[in-house]
Amino acid sequence: MTTPIRLTQFSHGGGCGCKIAPNVLEKILAGTAFASHVALAFPDLLVGIEHGDDAAVYKLNEHQAVVATTDFFMPIVDDPFDFGRIAATNALSDVYAMGGRPLFALAIVGMPIDKLAPEVIREILAGGEAVAKAAGIPIAGGHSIDAPEPIYGLVGIGVVDPARVKKNSGGRAGDVLILGKPLGIGIYSAALKKGALDAAGYAAMIAATTQLNTPGPDLAALEGVHAMTDVTGFGLLGHSLELARGSGLTAYLDFSRLPLLPDVPELARAGHITGASARNWASYSGEVELSTHCTDWQRAILSDPQTSGGLLVSCAAESEAAVLAIFQRHGFPQARTLGRLEVGTAKTVVSL
């Protein structure tokens, strides 16, 4: 009997855990053209690389701007259809995080042709197509290469009103922080690799990672929403820190209020933690203050890399109910207020 191929056996890292660590990425980009003041030469480039935002935004006219992003990674699960769905959902999230509406996508495909059957690769692409259909957009083309590890993702192109663009640098003192999806995807993936994630856990993982962040445009239309990003490979600490840095404020998070996937604390206590979690913590620990009572497993949840994670919204306190109502309307019942922004040094502070 032929042993079924496991997609994850070909990848040295899965999902957004593949991301280059934040501090390493900063060193790579330092002194390159990416680090220069591109916006000065291109005034219609509304969002570039300045604050590590989720997508680029280029103004076409007073009422329209193009949102462009790309995201791809190696398998986080073994099922090819599920892998395609997760990767596509994750890629389109960056359009929604800017307040945009997706228009179309291009596929990015790298596959070990000598190891994966054409039918398996086709299932990956079918997963991406299913997500695009759910988003109401076509995958209009793409590019493929023969690669040693399976890689799949999308280039996402969207549109947004320039007045409604939501950067991760627009937070204001007194804002509350609201997260749309539960945390723990990296911990689930680590447990999955060790055979410690049961069927219910896998179902919860797929449900979370394939849920499109469709509240984005509606949230962007609210005047009280000042900043937005999605929580992905750098974990909640990393992305809240980006928001704090960009806004020049201190982000305060309450661990007891974090929405978590089922059994995440138990799995983290049992040691099901990705290497990316440790790399994340090493990258930004100097800008984070944890409660003295914070345990290793709690820190692992805070730095856990999320694949296709939730939107993190910074909004005025009086808009909190409206933001939560939008999340509920779009089918995000676990959206939760978990912190606030206040005047202070750009950092993240976590209480228990």
mmCIF file of C-alpha atoms in Angstrom:
data_model
loop_
_atom_site.group_PDB
_atom_site.id
_atom_site.type_symbol
_atom_site.label_atom_id
_atom_site.label_comp_id
_atom_site.label_asym_id
_atom_site.label_seq_id
_atom_site.Cartn_x
_atom_site.Cartn_y
_atom_site.Cartn_z
ATOM 1 C CA MET A 1 0.000 0.000 0.000
ATOM 2 C CA THR A 2 1.328 3.438 -0.912
ATOM 3 C CA THR A 3 1.766 5.776 2.053
ATOM 4 C CA PRO A 4 -0.253 8.985 1.545
ATOM 5 C CA ILE A 5 1.893 12.039 0.904
ATOM 6 C CA ARG A 6 1.854 14.584 3.703
ATOM 7 C CA LEU A 7 2.316 18.106 2.341
ATOM 8 C CA THR A 8 3.947 19.295 5.550
ATOM 9 C CA GLN A 9 6.768 16.756 5.138
ATOM 10 C CA PHE A 10 8.170 18.938 2.351
ATOM 11 C CA SER A 11 8.161 22.244 4.255
ATOM 12 C CA HIS A 12 10.624 23.429 6.866
ATOM 13 C CA GLY A 13 7.986 25.828 8.206
ATOM 14 C CA GLY A 14 4.269 26.182 7.669
ATOM 15 C CA GLY A 15 1.813 29.022 7.127
ATOM 16 C CA CYS A 16 2.716 32.450 8.437
ATOM 17 C CA GLY A 17 5.258 30.766 10.700
ATOM 18 C CA CYS A 18 7.469 30.853 7.577
ATOM 19 C CA LYS A 19 7.828 34.611 7.899
ATOM 20 C CA ILE A 20 11.300 36.038 8.394
ATOM 21 C CA ALA A 21 11.630 37.178 12.014
ATOM 22 C CA PRO A 22 10.858 40.899 12.512
ATOM 23 C CA ASN A 23 14.366 41.916 13.608
ATOM 24 C CA VAL A 24 16.007 39.986 10.748
ATOM 25 C CA LEU A 25 13.644 41.575 8.228
ATOM 26 C CA GLU A 26 14.551 45.044 9.518
ATOM 27 C CA LYS A 27 18.246 44.310 8.952
ATOM 28 C CA ILE A 28 17.583 43.039 5.435
ATOM 29 C CA LEU A 29 15.572 46.111 4.438
ATOM 30 C CA ALA A 30 17.859 48.652 6.110
ATOM 31 C CA GLY A 31 19.646 50.769 3.526
ATOM 32 C CA THR A 32 17.736 49.344 0.555
ATOM 33 C CA ALA A 33 15.446 51.215 -1.808
ATOM 34 C CA PHE A 34 12.548 49.846 0.238
ATOM 35 C CA ALA A 35 13.760 51.825 3.235
ATOM 36 C CA SER A 36 14.009 55.157 1.387
ATOM 37 C CA HIS A 37 11.356 57.869 1.353
ATOM 38 C CA VAL A 38 9.544 56.558 -1.700
ATOM 39 C CA ALA A 39 6.406 58.540 -0.861
ATOM 40 C CA LEU A 40 8.253 61.802 -1.530
ATOM 41 C CA ALA A 41 8.848 60.788 -5.147
ATOM 42 C CA PHE A 42 5.370 59.273 -5.580
ATOM 43 C CA PRO A 43 2.820 61.478 -3.788
ATOM 44 C CA ASP A 44 -0.087 59.273 -4.908
ATOM 45 C CA LEU A 45 1.410 56.304 -3.057
ATOM 46 C CA LEU A 46 -0.777 56.615 0.041
ATOM 47 C CA VAL A 47 0.631 53.566 1.829
ATOM 48 C CA GLY A 48 4.051 52.047 1.275
ATOM 49 C CA ILE A 49 6.513 50.283 3.525
ATOM 50 C CA GLU A 50 6.859 53.062 6.117
ATOM 51 C CA HIS A 51 5.057 51.332 8.995
ATOM 52 C CA GLY A 52 4.881 47.728 7.817
ATOM 53 C CA ASP A 53 1.268 48.047 6.723
ATOM 54 C CA ASP A 54 -0.612 45.097 5.266
ATOM 55 C CA ALA A 55 -0.810 46.313 1.657
ATOM 56 C CA ALA A 56 0.282 49.108 -0.649
ATOM 57 C CA VAL A 57 -2.322 51.719 -1.596
ATOM 58 C CA TYR A 58 -2.033 53.945 -4.674
ATOM 59 C CA LYS A 59 -4.460 56.811 -5.295
ATOM 60 C CA LEU A 60 -6.119 56.920 -8.729
ATOM 61 C CA ASN A 61 -8.482 59.819 -8.119
ATOM 62 C CA GLU A 62 -10.387 61.506 -5.302
ATOM 63 C CA HIS A 63 -12.648 58.500 -4.757
ATOM 64 C CA GLN A 64 -10.621 55.470 -5.818
ATOM 65 C CA ALA A 65 -7.314 53.919 -4.799
ATOM 66 C CA VAL A 66 -5.785 50.572 -5.719
ATOM 67 C CA VAL A 67 -4.913 48.184 -2.888
ATOM 68 C CA ALA A 68 -2.162 45.683 -3.804
ATOM 69 C CA THR A 69 -0.658 42.913 -1.711
ATOM 70 C CA THR A 70 0.940 39.486 -1.991
ATOM 71 C CA ASP A 71 1.194 36.621 0.460
ATOM 72 C CA PHE A 72 2.328 33.010 0.061
ATOM 73 C CA PHE A 73 3.752 30.259 2.219
ATOM 74 C CA MET A 74 4.431 26.550 2.643
ATOM 75 C CA PRO A 75 1.828 24.032 3.868
ATOM 76 C CA ILE A 76 0.483 24.323 7.387
ATOM 77 C CA VAL A 77 -1.785 21.280 6.860
ATOM 78 C CA ASP A 78 -1.525 18.091 4.812
ATOM 79 C CA ASP A 79 -4.830 18.260 2.984
ATOM 80 C CA PRO A 80 -4.135 20.031 -0.342
ATOM 81 C CA PHE A 81 -7.592 21.590 -0.698
ATOM 82 C CA ASP A 82 -7.454 22.980 2.849
ATOM 83 C CA PHE A 83 -3.924 24.303 2.246
ATOM 84 C CA GLY A 84 -5.130 26.192 -0.827
ATOM 85 C CA ARG A 85 -8.093 27.647 1.049
ATOM 86 C CA ILE A 86 -5.973 28.810 3.982
ATOM 87 C CA ALA A 87 -3.311 30.420 1.789
ATOM 88 C CA ALA A 88 -5.871 32.266 -0.338
ATOM 89 C CA THR A 89 -7.866 33.492 2.670
ATOM 90 C CA ASN A 90 -4.682 34.733 4.301
ATOM 91 C CA ALA A 91 -3.615 36.636 1.172
ATOM 92 C CA LEU A 92 -6.946 38.425 0.707
ATOM 93 C CA SER A 93 -6.975 39.410 4.386
ATOM 94 C CA ASP A 94 -4.440 42.165 3.693
ATOM 95 C CA VAL A 95 -6.856 43.859 1.285
ATOM 96 C CA TYR A 96 -9.637 43.767 3.878
ATOM 97 C CA ALA A 97 -7.254 45.025 6.579
ATOM 98 C CA MET A 98 -6.694 48.255 4.628
ATOM 99 C CA GLY A 99 -10.457 48.760 4.407
ATOM 100 C CA GLY A 100 -10.485 47.610 0.793
ATOM 101 C CA ARG A 101 -12.699 45.357 -1.286
ATOM 102 C CA PRO A 102 -10.935 42.668 -3.373
ATOM 103 C CA LEU A 103 -11.322 42.892 -7.167
ATOM 104 C CA PHE A 104 -9.241 39.970 -8.470
ATOM 105 C CA ALA A 105 -6.210 37.867 -7.656
ATOM 106 C CA LEU A 106 -3.194 36.232 -9.296
ATOM 107 C CA ALA A 107 -1.870 32.857 -8.155
ATOM 108 C CA ILE A 108 1.687 32.270 -6.931
ATOM 109 C CA VAL A 109 2.599 28.600 -7.349
ATOM 110 C CA GLY A 110 5.846 26.808 -6.556
ATOM 111 C CA MET A 111 5.696 23.007 -6.448
ATOM 112 C CA PRO A 112 8.132 20.055 -6.313
ATOM 113 C CA ILE A 113 6.909 18.598 -9.590
ATOM 114 C CA ASP A 114 8.911 15.397 -9.138
ATOM 115 C CA LYS A 115 7.286 14.693 -5.742
ATOM 116 C CA LEU A 116 3.664 15.845 -6.018
ATOM 117 C CA ALA A 117 1.182 14.394 -8.475
ATOM 118 C CA PRO A 118 -0.640 16.847 -10.759
ATOM 119 C CA GLU A 119 -3.924 15.931 -9.041
ATOM 120 C CA VAL A 120 -2.545 17.042 -5.660
ATOM 121 C CA ILE A 121 -1.377 20.379 -7.057
ATOM 122 C CA ARG A 122 -4.723 20.819 -8.758
ATOM 123 C CA GLU A 123 -6.481 20.339 -5.398
ATOM 124 C CA ILE A 124 -4.355 23.120 -3.880
ATOM 125 C CA LEU A 125 -5.367 25.454 -6.699
ATOM 126 C CA ALA A 126 -9.001 24.381 -6.326
ATOM 127 C CA GLY A 127 -8.887 25.370 -2.668
ATOM 128 C CA GLY A 128 -7.712 28.841 -3.620
ATOM 129 C CA GLU A 129 -10.382 29.092 -6.291
ATOM 130 C CA ALA A 130 -13.076 28.167 -3.760
ATOM 131 C CA VAL A 131 -12.028 31.050 -1.510
ATOM 132 C CA ALA A 132 -11.897 33.478 -4.432
ATOM 133 C CA LYS A 133 -15.430 32.419 -5.366
ATOM 134 C CA ALA A 134 -16.567 33.066 -1.783
ATOM 135 C CA ALA A 135 -14.962 36.522 -1.972
ATOM 136 C CA GLY A 136 -16.734 37.163 -5.280
ATOM 137 C CA ILE A 137 -13.561 37.583 -7.327
ATOM 138 C CA PRO A 138 -11.690 35.727 -10.085
ATOM 139 C CA ILE A 139 -8.164 34.345 -9.987
ATOM 140 C CA ALA A 140 -7.209 35.910 -13.299
ATOM 141 C CA GLY A 141 -3.758 34.412 -13.844
ATOM 142 C CA GLY A 142 -0.508 33.900 -12.012
ATOM 143 C CA HIS A 143 2.944 32.362 -12.231
ATOM 144 C CA SER A 144 4.332 28.912 -11.432
ATOM 145 C CA ILE A 145 7.789 27.426 -10.865
ATOM 146 C CA ASP A 146 9.290 24.047 -10.015
ATOM 147 C CA ALA A 147 10.392 24.441 -6.380
ATOM 148 C CA PRO A 148 11.816 22.111 -3.703
ATOM 149 C CA GLU A 149 8.978 22.936 -1.270
ATOM 150 C CA PRO A 150 5.273 23.459 -1.998
ATOM 151 C CA ILE A 151 4.465 27.181 -2.054
ATOM 152 C CA TYR A 152 1.078 28.713 -2.741
ATOM 153 C CA GLY A 153 -0.488 32.124 -2.317
ATOM 154 C CA LEU A 154 -2.050 35.044 -4.120
ATOM 155 C CA VAL A 155 -1.434 38.553 -5.294
ATOM 156 C CA GLY A 156 -4.537 40.403 -4.150
ATOM 157 C CA ILE A 157 -5.767 43.520 -5.941
ATOM 158 C CA GLY A 158 -8.545 45.622 -4.434
ATOM 159 C CA VAL A 159 -10.085 49.066 -4.364
ATOM 160 C CA VAL A 160 -10.766 51.525 -1.545
ATOM 161 C CA ASP A 161 -11.925 55.099 -1.134
ATOM 162 C CA PRO A 162 -8.750 57.068 -0.236
ATOM 163 C CA ALA A 163 -10.678 58.699 2.619
ATOM 164 C CA ARG A 164 -11.353 55.276 4.147
ATOM 165 C CA VAL A 165 -7.874 53.758 4.016
ATOM 166 C CA LYS A 166 -6.989 52.320 7.431
ATOM 167 C CA LYS A 167 -3.277 52.231 8.202
ATOM 168 C CA ASN A 168 -1.739 50.615 11.271
ATOM 169 C CA SER A 169 -0.386 54.042 12.269
ATOM 170 C CA GLY A 170 -3.644 55.913 12.851
ATOM 171 C CA GLY A 171 -4.377 54.889 16.439
ATOM 172 C CA ARG A 172 -5.294 57.581 18.944
ATOM 173 C CA ALA A 173 -4.851 57.815 22.702
ATOM 174 C CA GLY A 174 -7.939 56.446 24.400
ATOM 175 C CA ASP A 175 -8.779 54.016 21.581
ATOM 176 C CA VAL A 176 -9.890 50.510 22.466
ATOM 177 C CA LEU A 177 -8.340 47.498 20.702
ATOM 178 C CA ILE A 178 -10.667 44.827 19.327
ATOM 179 C CA LEU A 179 -9.590 41.481 17.807
ATOM 180 C CA GLY A 180 -11.882 39.679 15.365
ATOM 181 C CA LYS A 181 -10.628 36.055 15.504
ATOM 182 C CA PRO A 182 -9.408 33.770 18.300
ATOM 183 C CA LEU A 183 -5.691 33.081 18.740
ATOM 184 C CA GLY A 184 -3.776 29.815 18.734
ATOM 185 C CA ILE A 185 -3.256 28.759 15.100
ATOM 186 C CA GLY A 186 0.499 28.270 15.502
ATOM 187 C CA ILE A 187 -0.045 26.152 18.616
ATOM 188 C CA TYR A 188 -2.622 24.077 16.749
ATOM 189 C CA SER A 189 -0.204 23.554 13.855
ATOM 190 C CA ALA A 190 2.540 22.405 16.237
ATOM 191 C CA ALA A 191 0.108 19.958 17.860
ATOM 192 C CA LEU A 192 -1.042 18.742 14.435
ATOM 193 C CA LYS A 193 2.509 17.851 13.404
ATOM 194 C CA LYS A 194 2.877 15.746 16.564
ATOM 195 C CA GLY A 195 -0.494 14.030 16.172
ATOM 196 C CA ALA A 196 -1.863 15.797 19.247
ATOM 197 C CA LEU A 197 -4.683 17.761 17.561
ATOM 198 C CA ASP A 198 -7.998 15.903 17.513
ATOM 199 C CA ALA A 199 -10.672 16.124 14.815
ATOM 200 C CA ALA A 200 -12.568 18.869 16.632
ATOM 201 C CA GLY A 201 -9.384 20.916 16.938
ATOM 202 C CA TYR A 202 -8.596 20.490 13.250
ATOM 203 C CA ALA A 203 -12.127 21.558 12.330
ATOM 204 C CA ALA A 204 -11.758 24.673 14.507
ATOM 205 C CA MET A 205 -8.402 25.425 12.888
ATOM 206 C CA ILE A 206 -9.805 25.189 9.357
ATOM 207 C CA ALA A 207 -12.898 27.228 10.254
ATOM 208 C CA ALA A 208 -10.750 30.071 11.625
ATOM 209 C CA THR A 209 -8.107 30.113 8.899
ATOM 210 C CA THR A 210 -10.578 29.987 6.000
ATOM 211 C CA GLN A 211 -12.924 32.706 7.268
ATOM 212 C CA LEU A 212 -12.491 35.797 5.097
ATOM 213 C CA ASN A 213 -12.018 39.067 7.001
ATOM 214 C CA THR A 214 -15.016 40.606 5.247
ATOM 215 C CA PRO A 215 -15.804 43.119 8.056
ATOM 216 C CA GLY A 216 -12.863 45.242 6.823
ATOM 217 C CA PRO A 217 -14.710 47.620 4.449
ATOM 218 C CA ASP A 218 -17.620 48.133 6.851
ATOM 219 C CA LEU A 219 -15.221 48.841 9.706
ATOM 220 C CA ALA A 220 -13.293 51.305 7.549
ATOM 221 C CA ALA A 221 -16.521 53.196 6.873
ATOM 222 C CA LEU A 222 -16.956 53.930 10.591
ATOM 223 C CA GLU A 223 -15.605 57.364 11.493
ATOM 224 C CA GLY A 224 -14.565 56.119 14.922
ATOM 225 C CA VAL A 225 -12.231 53.446 13.508
ATOM 226 C CA HIS A 226 -8.763 54.991 13.390
ATOM 227 C CA ALA A 227 -6.395 52.109 12.583
ATOM 228 C CA MET A 228 -6.552 48.496 11.483
ATOM 229 C CA THR A 229 -4.249 45.570 10.756
ATOM 230 C CA ASP A 230 -4.472 41.791 10.780
ATOM 231 C CA VAL A 231 -2.676 39.544 13.239
ATOM 232 C CA THR A 232 -0.531 37.064 11.322
ATOM 233 C CA GLY A 233 3.028 35.719 11.496
ATOM 234 C CA PHE A 234 4.432 38.084 14.127
ATOM 235 C CA GLY A 235 1.728 37.159 16.631
ATOM 236 C CA LEU A 236 -0.507 39.435 18.679
ATOM 237 C CA LEU A 237 2.490 41.061 20.378
ATOM 238 C CA GLY A 238 4.248 41.803 17.099
ATOM 239 C CA HIS A 239 1.274 43.303 15.331
ATOM 240 C CA SER A 240 0.055 45.279 18.339
ATOM 241 C CA LEU A 241 3.597 46.606 18.615
ATOM 242 C CA GLU A 242 3.539 47.692 14.958
ATOM 243 C CA LEU A 243 0.325 49.579 15.692
ATOM 244 C CA ALA A 244 1.851 51.145 18.818
ATOM 245 C CA ARG A 245 5.028 52.161 16.977
ATOM 246 C CA GLY A 246 3.155 53.622 14.032
ATOM 247 C CA SER A 247 0.786 55.552 16.279
ATOM 248 C CA GLY A 248 3.482 56.628 18.760
ATOM 249 C CA LEU A 249 1.495 55.231 21.685
ATOM 250 C CA THR A 250 1.565 52.427 24.247
ATOM 251 C CA ALA A 251 -0.656 49.411 23.622
ATOM 252 C CA TYR A 252 -2.079 47.813 26.771
ATOM 253 C CA LEU A 253 -3.377 44.238 26.445
ATOM 254 C CA ASP A 254 -5.281 42.184 29.023
ATOM 255 C CA PHE A 255 -4.357 38.493 28.666
ATOM 256 C CA SER A 256 -7.523 37.389 30.467
ATOM 257 C CA ARG A 257 -9.618 38.921 27.662
ATOM 258 C CA LEU A 258 -7.874 37.228 24.731
ATOM 259 C CA PRO A 259 -10.180 35.139 22.514
ATOM 260 C CA LEU A 260 -8.578 31.694 22.215
ATOM 261 C CA LEU A 261 -9.312 28.623 20.136
ATOM 262 C CA PRO A 262 -10.489 25.585 22.167
ATOM 263 C CA ASP A 263 -7.818 23.842 24.264
ATOM 264 C CA VAL A 264 -5.057 26.297 23.283
ATOM 265 C CA PRO A 265 -3.872 26.850 26.904
ATOM 266 C CA GLU A 266 -3.671 23.088 27.482
ATOM 267 C CA LEU A 267 -1.764 22.493 24.257
ATOM 268 C CA ALA A 268 0.631 25.365 25.001
ATOM 269 C CA ARG A 269 1.267 24.012 28.502
ATOM 270 C CA ALA A 270 2.058 20.632 26.939
ATOM 271 C CA GLY A 271 4.774 22.262 24.819
ATOM 272 C CA HIS A 272 3.078 22.416 21.430
ATOM 273 C CA ILE A 273 4.781 25.648 20.396
ATOM 274 C CA THR A 274 6.332 26.603 17.060
ATOM 275 C CA GLY A 275 9.917 27.739 16.611
ATOM 276 C CA ALA A 276 8.544 30.943 15.084
ATOM 277 C CA SER A 277 7.022 31.851 18.441
ATOM 278 C CA ALA A 278 10.467 31.901 20.063
ATOM 279 C CA ARG A 279 11.944 33.829 17.127
ATOM 280 C CA ASN A 280 9.158 36.387 17.400
ATOM 281 C CA TRP A 281 9.762 36.896 21.106
ATOM 282 C CA ALA A 282 13.513 37.250 20.611
ATOM 283 C CA SER A 283 12.854 39.916 17.965
ATOM 284 C CA TYR A 284 10.682 42.301 19.972
ATOM 285 C CA SER A 285 11.010 41.367 23.654
ATOM 286 C CA GLY A 286 12.881 44.618 24.331
ATOM 287 C CA GLU A 287 9.752 46.599 23.442
ATOM 288 C CA VAL A 288 7.280 44.495 25.412
ATOM 289 C CA GLU A 289 6.484 44.577 29.126
ATOM 290 C CA LEU A 290 4.902 41.407 30.486
ATOM 291 C CA SER A 291 3.354 40.941 33.900
ATOM 292 C CA THR A 292 5.878 39.416 36.301
ATOM 293 C CA HIS A 293 3.405 36.550 36.739
ATOM 294 C CA CYS A 294 3.326 35.737 33.017
ATOM 295 C CA THR A 295 4.281 32.089 32.379
ATOM 296 C CA ASP A 296 6.155 30.651 29.418
ATOM 297 C CA TRP A 297 2.977 29.148 27.934
ATOM 298 C CA GLN A 298 1.153 32.477 28.184
ATOM 299 C CA ARG A 299 4.050 34.253 26.476
ATOM 300 C CA ALA A 300 3.961 31.578 23.767
ATOM 301 C CA ILE A 301 0.299 32.392 23.067
ATOM 302 C CA LEU A 302 1.085 36.105 22.851
ATOM 303 C CA SER A 303 3.896 35.551 20.324
ATOM 304 C CA ASP A 304 2.207 32.638 18.539
ATOM 305 C CA PRO A 305 2.294 33.126 14.735
ATOM 306 C CA GLN A 306 -1.223 33.340 13.345
ATOM 307 C CA THR A 307 -1.989 32.161 9.833
ATOM 308 C CA SER A 308 -4.982 33.996 8.356
ATOM 309 C CA GLY A 309 -5.601 35.680 11.713
ATOM 310 C CA GLY A 310 -8.162 38.238 12.747
ATOM 311 C CA LEU A 311 -8.445 41.969 12.217
ATOM 312 C CA LEU A 312 -7.064 44.114 15.032
ATOM 313 C CA VAL A 313 -9.045 47.346 15.216
ATOM 314 C CA SER A 314 -8.175 50.568 17.034
ATOM 315 C CA CYS A 315 -11.308 52.649 17.542
ATOM 316 C CA ALA A 316 -12.735 55.380 19.721
ATOM 317 C CA ALA A 317 -14.376 54.049 22.887
ATOM 318 C CA GLU A 318 -17.765 55.357 21.762
ATOM 319 C CA SER A 319 -17.488 53.238 18.581
ATOM 320 C CA GLU A 320 -16.731 49.984 20.427
ATOM 321 C CA ALA A 321 -20.314 48.689 20.308
ATOM 322 C CA ALA A 322 -20.654 49.501 16.595
ATOM 323 C CA VAL A 323 -17.387 47.690 15.777
ATOM 324 C CA LEU A 324 -18.431 44.596 17.723
ATOM 325 C CA ALA A 325 -21.832 44.689 16.006
ATOM 326 C CA ILE A 326 -20.164 44.681 12.565
ATOM 327 C CA PHE A 327 -18.057 41.672 13.540
ATOM 328 C CA GLN A 328 -21.163 39.871 14.779
ATOM 329 C CA ARG A 329 -23.064 40.669 11.583
ATOM 330 C CA HIS A 330 -20.275 39.156 9.485
ATOM 331 C CA GLY A 331 -20.174 35.969 11.557
ATOM 332 C CA PHE A 332 -17.324 36.661 13.999
ATOM 333 C CA PRO A 333 -18.905 35.833 17.392
ATOM 334 C CA GLN A 334 -15.563 35.648 19.217
ATOM 335 C CA ALA A 335 -14.562 39.249 18.456
ATOM 336 C CA ARG A 336 -13.369 40.723 21.711
ATOM 337 C CA THR A 337 -12.146 44.004 23.199
ATOM 338 C CA LEU A 338 -8.744 43.126 24.639
ATOM 339 C CA GLY A 339 -6.934 46.385 25.317
ATOM 340 C CA ARG A 340 -6.426 50.064 24.623
ATOM 341 C CA LEU A 341 -3.966 52.669 23.390
ATOM 342 C CA GLU A 342 -2.649 55.366 25.696
ATOM 343 C CA VAL A 343 -0.069 58.158 25.634
ATOM 344 C CA GLY A 344 3.401 56.780 26.269
ATOM 345 C CA THR A 345 6.477 55.204 24.718
ATOM 346 C CA ALA A 346 5.818 53.040 21.660
ATOM 347 C CA LYS A 347 5.589 49.578 23.245
ATOM 348 C CA THR A 348 3.145 46.859 24.260
ATOM 349 C CA VAL A 349 2.295 46.174 27.908
ATOM 350 C CA VAL A 350 0.494 42.974 28.934
ATOM 351 C CA SER A 351 -1.391 42.397 32.179
ATOM 352 C CA LEU A 352 -2.899 39.122 33.429
#
